[in-house]
Amino acid sequence: MSAHRILACVAILGLACGGEPPADETARDLSLMPAESVATLSDTAAQGAPAPTGTPTPTPRPAPTTPPPAPRPAGPTSVTLVAAEGTVVMLAANDTLTSRHNKRGETVTATLPADVKDARGRTVIPAGALFVGTITDIAPAESPGGQGRMVITYTTVEFGGQTYPVAARTDSLPTYMKGRGVTGGDAAKVGAATAVGAAAGAIIGKDAKGAVIGGVVGAAAGVGIAAATRDVDILLNAGSPIRIVLTAPFSVTTRA
């Protein structure tokens, strides 16, 4: 007999006896009882879900980056300036030179009046630089009307507390010729000629008149000898412009 029918019979009997049906837990509506579950419980976590832990996983921090080093201040740079071969350089003589007093091998100087610049207009040798050289040849004229010789070769230039070698040839010197006049030696020559002429006149003329005439002729000859043998010096005045030409490039390194 089913449970429902048994309950129904009990209820009828209770009513027949005139009483309340017994209070029993079985009197509950068994239809409300949950059906037996056949689902299998599992203690494992669902696939794909992270397993719970007691301590949360910390978020990784990015590794600290080292800042780039500060740029170093740019140091002074240098630049090389060049005056090309063939550059014309004008100088001013510092001293008066003459074949009467100066000799070969002596040191001479000249000053640069204006800057020497490169092809870009930058100053290579500043105004005021001192050129130093030597007299490589000097001689008076060998005869009146002749020309003396004077050659100067500049080998170094000084500026900024430094000395630099320079290769150059002297292109022009404004020299001039000047006679020394009758010197003591020339006067002796005139006197000797006069004496010889007087003696010759006396012998030829056989009297004092002949000696006088001979002396005059001899004196004239002596002056001619002096004129023909006296030196004619070559001179270069202080301040005269001297033109030189570079025979090799001149370079100097300086800070930019």
CSV table of C-alpha atoms in Angstrom, one decimal:
chain,number,residue,atom,x,y,z
A,1,MET,CA,0.0,0.0,0.0
A,2,SER,CA,1.3,3.4,-0.8
A,3,ALA,CA,2.2,6.0,1.8
A,4,HIS,CA,-0.6,8.3,0.6
A,5,ARG,CA,-3.3,5.7,1.1
A,6,ILE,CA,-2.0,4.8,4.6
A,7,LEU,CA,-2.1,8.5,5.6
A,8,ALA,CA,-5.6,8.8,4.3
A,9,CYS,CA,-6.8,5.8,6.3
A,10,VAL,CA,-5.3,7.2,9.5
A,11,ALA,CA,-7.0,10.5,8.9
A,12,ILE,CA,-10.4,8.8,8.4
A,13,LEU,CA,-10.0,6.8,11.6
A,14,GLY,CA,-9.0,9.8,13.6
A,15,LEU,CA,-12.1,11.7,12.4
A,16,ALA,CA,-14.2,8.7,13.2
A,17,CYS,CA,-13.0,8.7,16.7
A,18,GLY,CA,-13.8,12.4,17.0
A,19,GLY,CA,-10.2,13.6,17.6
A,20,GLU,CA,-7.4,15.5,16.0
A,21,PRO,CA,-5.0,13.5,13.9
A,22,PRO,CA,-1.8,12.9,15.8
A,23,ALA,CA,0.9,15.3,15.4
A,24,ASP,CA,3.6,13.4,13.7
A,25,GLU,CA,6.5,14.5,11.6
A,26,THR,CA,5.4,11.9,9.1
A,27,ALA,CA,2.3,13.9,8.6
A,28,ARG,CA,4.2,16.3,6.5
A,29,ASP,CA,3.5,16.4,2.9
A,30,LEU,CA,5.9,13.9,1.7
A,31,SER,CA,5.5,15.3,-1.8
A,32,LEU,CA,7.6,18.2,-0.6
A,33,MET,CA,10.5,16.1,0.2
A,34,PRO,CA,13.3,16.6,-2.2
A,35,ALA,CA,14.0,13.9,-4.6
A,36,GLU,CA,17.2,11.9,-4.0
A,37,SER,CA,20.1,13.6,-5.6
A,38,VAL,CA,22.2,11.5,-7.8
A,39,ALA,CA,24.7,14.3,-8.6
A,40,THR,CA,28.3,13.5,-7.6
A,41,LEU,CA,29.9,16.1,-5.5
A,42,SER,CA,33.4,17.0,-6.2
A,43,ASP,CA,35.9,18.7,-3.9
A,44,THR,CA,38.2,19.8,-6.8
A,45,ALA,CA,38.0,23.3,-8.2
A,46,ALA,CA,36.5,23.9,-11.6
A,47,GLN,CA,39.0,23.6,-14.4
A,48,GLY,CA,40.5,26.9,-15.4
A,49,ALA,CA,39.8,28.6,-12.1
A,50,PRO,CA,42.8,29.6,-10.0
A,51,ALA,CA,43.3,27.6,-6.8
A,52,PRO,CA,42.5,29.8,-3.8
A,53,THR,CA,45.5,30.6,-1.6
A,54,GLY,CA,45.9,32.3,1.7
A,55,THR,CA,48.3,35.0,0.5
A,56,PRO,CA,47.6,37.0,-2.7
A,57,THR,CA,50.3,36.9,-5.4
A,58,PRO,CA,52.1,40.3,-5.5
A,59,THR,CA,52.1,42.3,-8.7
A,60,PRO,CA,55.7,42.3,-10.1
A,61,ARG,CA,57.3,45.7,-10.1
A,62,PRO,CA,59.2,46.9,-13.1
A,63,ALA,CA,63.0,46.8,-12.7
A,64,PRO,CA,64.5,50.2,-11.8
A,65,THR,CA,66.1,51.9,-14.7
A,66,THR,CA,69.4,53.7,-14.4
A,67,PRO,CA,69.2,57.3,-15.7
A,68,PRO,CA,71.5,58.0,-18.6
A,69,PRO,CA,74.7,59.9,-17.6
A,70,ALA,CA,74.5,63.6,-18.0
A,71,PRO,CA,76.3,64.8,-21.2
A,72,ARG,CA,79.8,66.1,-20.6
A,73,PRO,CA,80.4,69.7,-21.5
A,74,ALA,CA,82.1,70.1,-24.8
A,75,GLY,CA,85.8,70.8,-24.4
A,76,PRO,CA,87.7,73.4,-26.4
A,77,THR,CA,88.3,72.3,-30.0
A,78,SER,CA,91.2,73.2,-32.1
A,79,VAL,CA,91.4,74.3,-35.7
A,80,THR,CA,94.4,74.4,-38.1
A,81,LEU,CA,94.7,77.6,-40.2
A,82,VAL,CA,96.8,77.6,-43.3
A,83,ALA,CA,98.3,80.3,-45.5
A,84,ALA,CA,98.9,78.7,-48.9
A,85,GLU,CA,102.1,78.5,-50.8
A,86,GLY,CA,102.5,81.5,-53.0
A,87,THR,CA,100.8,83.9,-50.4
A,88,VAL,CA,102.3,87.4,-50.7
A,89,VAL,CA,103.4,88.9,-47.3
A,90,MET,CA,104.3,92.6,-47.0
A,91,LEU,CA,106.7,93.5,-44.2
A,92,ALA,CA,108.3,96.7,-42.9
A,93,ALA,CA,112.1,96.8,-42.3
A,94,ASN,CA,113.0,97.5,-38.7
A,95,ASP,CA,116.5,98.8,-39.3
A,96,THR,CA,118.5,100.7,-41.9
A,97,LEU,CA,120.9,98.3,-43.7
A,98,THR,CA,123.9,99.3,-45.8
A,99,SER,CA,126.7,97.5,-47.5
A,100,ARG,CA,129.1,99.9,-45.8
A,101,HIS,CA,128.3,98.7,-42.2
A,102,ASN,CA,126.4,95.4,-42.4
A,103,LYS,CA,127.8,92.0,-43.2
A,104,ARG,CA,126.6,88.7,-44.5
A,105,GLY,CA,125.2,86.4,-41.8
A,106,GLU,CA,123.8,89.2,-39.6
A,107,THR,CA,120.3,88.8,-38.1
A,108,VAL,CA,117.7,91.3,-39.3
A,109,THR,CA,114.0,91.7,-38.4
A,110,ALA,CA,110.8,93.1,-40.0
A,111,THR,CA,107.3,93.7,-38.7
A,112,LEU,CA,104.0,92.5,-40.3
A,113,PRO,CA,101.8,95.6,-40.7
A,114,ALA,CA,98.5,93.7,-41.6
A,115,ASP,CA,97.0,90.3,-41.0
A,116,VAL,CA,97.9,87.4,-43.2
A,117,LYS,CA,94.6,85.5,-43.8
A,118,ASP,CA,93.6,82.1,-45.3
A,119,ALA,CA,91.3,81.5,-48.2
A,120,ARG,CA,88.2,81.8,-45.9
A,121,GLY,CA,89.3,85.2,-44.5
A,122,ARG,CA,90.5,83.8,-41.1
A,123,THR,CA,93.7,85.3,-39.6
A,124,VAL,CA,96.7,83.0,-39.8
A,125,ILE,CA,99.5,85.5,-38.9
A,126,PRO,CA,98.3,88.6,-37.0
A,127,ALA,CA,99.5,92.1,-37.6
A,128,GLY,CA,102.5,93.0,-35.4
A,129,ALA,CA,104.1,89.6,-35.9
A,130,LEU,CA,107.9,89.7,-36.0
A,131,PHE,CA,109.7,88.1,-38.9
A,132,VAL,CA,113.3,87.2,-38.3
A,133,GLY,CA,115.9,86.4,-41.0
A,134,THR,CA,119.5,86.9,-42.0
A,135,ILE,CA,121.5,88.8,-44.6
A,136,THR,CA,122.5,86.0,-47.0
A,137,ASP,CA,124.3,88.3,-49.4
A,138,ILE,CA,125.4,92.0,-49.4
A,139,ALA,CA,128.0,93.9,-51.4
A,140,PRO,CA,128.5,97.4,-52.8
A,141,ALA,CA,128.6,98.2,-56.5
A,142,GLU,CA,131.9,97.2,-58.1
A,143,SER,CA,132.1,100.5,-60.0
A,144,PRO,CA,130.3,103.8,-60.4
A,145,GLY,CA,127.0,103.2,-62.1
A,146,GLY,CA,126.9,99.6,-61.0
A,147,GLN,CA,124.5,97.9,-58.7
A,148,GLY,CA,125.2,96.5,-55.3
A,149,ARG,CA,123.7,93.3,-53.9
A,150,MET,CA,121.5,92.8,-50.8
A,151,VAL,CA,119.6,89.6,-50.2
A,152,ILE,CA,117.6,88.9,-47.0
A,153,THR,CA,116.1,85.5,-46.1
A,154,TYR,CA,113.4,85.2,-43.4
A,155,THR,CA,113.2,81.9,-41.7
A,156,THR,CA,110.9,82.4,-38.6
A,157,VAL,CA,108.0,84.4,-37.4
A,158,GLU,CA,107.1,85.2,-33.8
A,159,PHE,CA,103.6,86.0,-32.4
A,160,GLY,CA,101.5,85.0,-29.4
A,161,GLY,CA,104.6,84.1,-27.4
A,162,GLN,CA,105.5,81.3,-30.0
A,163,THR,CA,108.1,81.0,-32.7
A,164,TYR,CA,107.1,79.3,-36.0
A,165,PRO,CA,109.3,78.3,-38.9
A,166,VAL,CA,108.5,79.9,-42.2
A,167,ALA,CA,109.7,79.3,-45.7
A,168,ALA,CA,109.8,82.3,-48.0
A,169,ARG,CA,111.8,84.1,-50.6
A,170,THR,CA,112.3,87.9,-50.7
A,171,ASP,CA,110.6,89.2,-53.8
A,172,SER,CA,111.6,92.8,-53.6
A,173,LEU,CA,113.6,95.3,-51.5
A,174,PRO,CA,113.4,99.1,-52.2
A,175,THR,CA,117.2,99.6,-52.1
A,176,TYR,CA,119.1,102.5,-53.6
A,177,MET,CA,122.8,103.3,-54.3
A,178,LYS,CA,124.8,105.9,-52.6
A,179,GLY,CA,128.5,106.8,-53.1
A,180,ARG,CA,130.8,107.1,-50.1
A,181,GLY,CA,132.6,110.2,-51.5
A,182,VAL,CA,136.4,110.6,-51.4
A,183,THR,CA,137.8,108.8,-48.4
A,184,GLY,CA,141.3,109.1,-46.8
A,185,GLY,CA,142.5,106.4,-49.1
A,186,ASP,CA,141.2,108.2,-52.1
A,187,ALA,CA,143.0,111.4,-51.0
A,188,ALA,CA,146.3,109.4,-50.7
A,189,LYS,CA,145.8,108.2,-54.2
A,190,VAL,CA,145.2,111.8,-55.4
A,191,GLY,CA,148.4,113.0,-53.6
A,192,ALA,CA,150.5,110.2,-55.0
A,193,ALA,CA,149.3,111.0,-58.6
A,194,THR,CA,150.0,114.7,-58.1
A,195,ALA,CA,153.6,114.0,-56.9
A,196,VAL,CA,154.2,111.7,-59.8
A,197,GLY,CA,152.8,114.2,-62.3
A,198,ALA,CA,154.9,117.0,-60.9
A,199,ALA,CA,158.1,115.0,-61.1
A,200,ALA,CA,157.3,113.9,-64.7
A,201,GLY,CA,156.5,117.6,-65.7
A,202,ALA,CA,159.8,118.8,-64.2
A,203,ILE,CA,161.8,116.2,-66.1
A,204,ILE,CA,160.0,116.8,-69.3
A,205,GLY,CA,159.8,120.6,-69.1
A,206,LYS,CA,163.2,120.9,-67.3
A,207,ASP,CA,161.9,123.9,-65.2
A,208,ALA,CA,159.5,124.8,-62.4
A,209,LYS,CA,156.7,125.6,-64.9
A,210,GLY,CA,156.8,122.1,-66.2
A,211,ALA,CA,156.6,120.7,-62.7
A,212,VAL,CA,153.5,122.8,-62.0
A,213,ILE,CA,151.8,121.7,-65.2
A,214,GLY,CA,152.7,118.1,-64.4
A,215,GLY,CA,151.3,118.4,-61.0
A,216,VAL,CA,148.0,119.6,-62.2
A,217,VAL,CA,147.8,116.9,-64.7
A,218,GLY,CA,148.8,114.3,-62.1
A,219,ALA,CA,146.2,115.7,-59.7
A,220,ALA,CA,143.5,115.3,-62.3
A,221,ALA,CA,144.6,111.8,-63.0
A,222,GLY,CA,144.5,111.1,-59.2
A,223,VAL,CA,140.9,112.3,-58.9
A,224,GLY,CA,140.0,110.1,-61.8
A,225,ILE,CA,141.5,107.1,-60.1
A,226,ALA,CA,139.7,107.9,-56.9
A,227,ALA,CA,136.4,108.3,-58.7
A,228,ALA,CA,136.9,105.0,-60.5
A,229,THR,CA,137.7,103.0,-57.4
A,230,ARG,CA,135.5,104.5,-54.7
A,231,ASP,CA,132.6,102.2,-53.4
A,232,VAL,CA,129.0,102.9,-54.1
A,233,ASP,CA,127.0,101.4,-51.3
A,234,ILE,CA,123.6,99.7,-51.5
A,235,LEU,CA,121.1,100.8,-48.8
A,236,LEU,CA,117.7,99.8,-47.3
A,237,ASN,CA,116.1,102.4,-45.1
A,238,ALA,CA,114.2,101.5,-41.9
A,239,GLY,CA,110.4,101.3,-42.5
A,240,SER,CA,110.9,100.4,-46.2
A,241,PRO,CA,108.3,97.9,-47.5
A,242,ILE,CA,109.7,94.4,-48.1
A,243,ARG,CA,107.7,91.9,-50.2
A,244,ILE,CA,108.2,88.2,-49.5
A,245,VAL,CA,106.4,85.2,-51.0
A,246,LEU,CA,105.7,81.9,-49.1
A,247,THR,CA,107.5,79.0,-50.8
A,248,ALA,CA,105.6,76.4,-48.6
A,249,PRO,CA,102.3,76.5,-46.8
A,250,PHE,CA,102.4,78.1,-43.4
A,251,SER,CA,100.0,76.5,-40.8
A,252,VAL,CA,99.2,77.2,-37.2
A,253,THR,CA,96.8,75.3,-34.8
A,254,THR,CA,94.6,77.4,-32.5
A,255,ARG,CA,91.5,77.0,-30.4
A,256,ALA,CA,88.2,77.5,-32.3
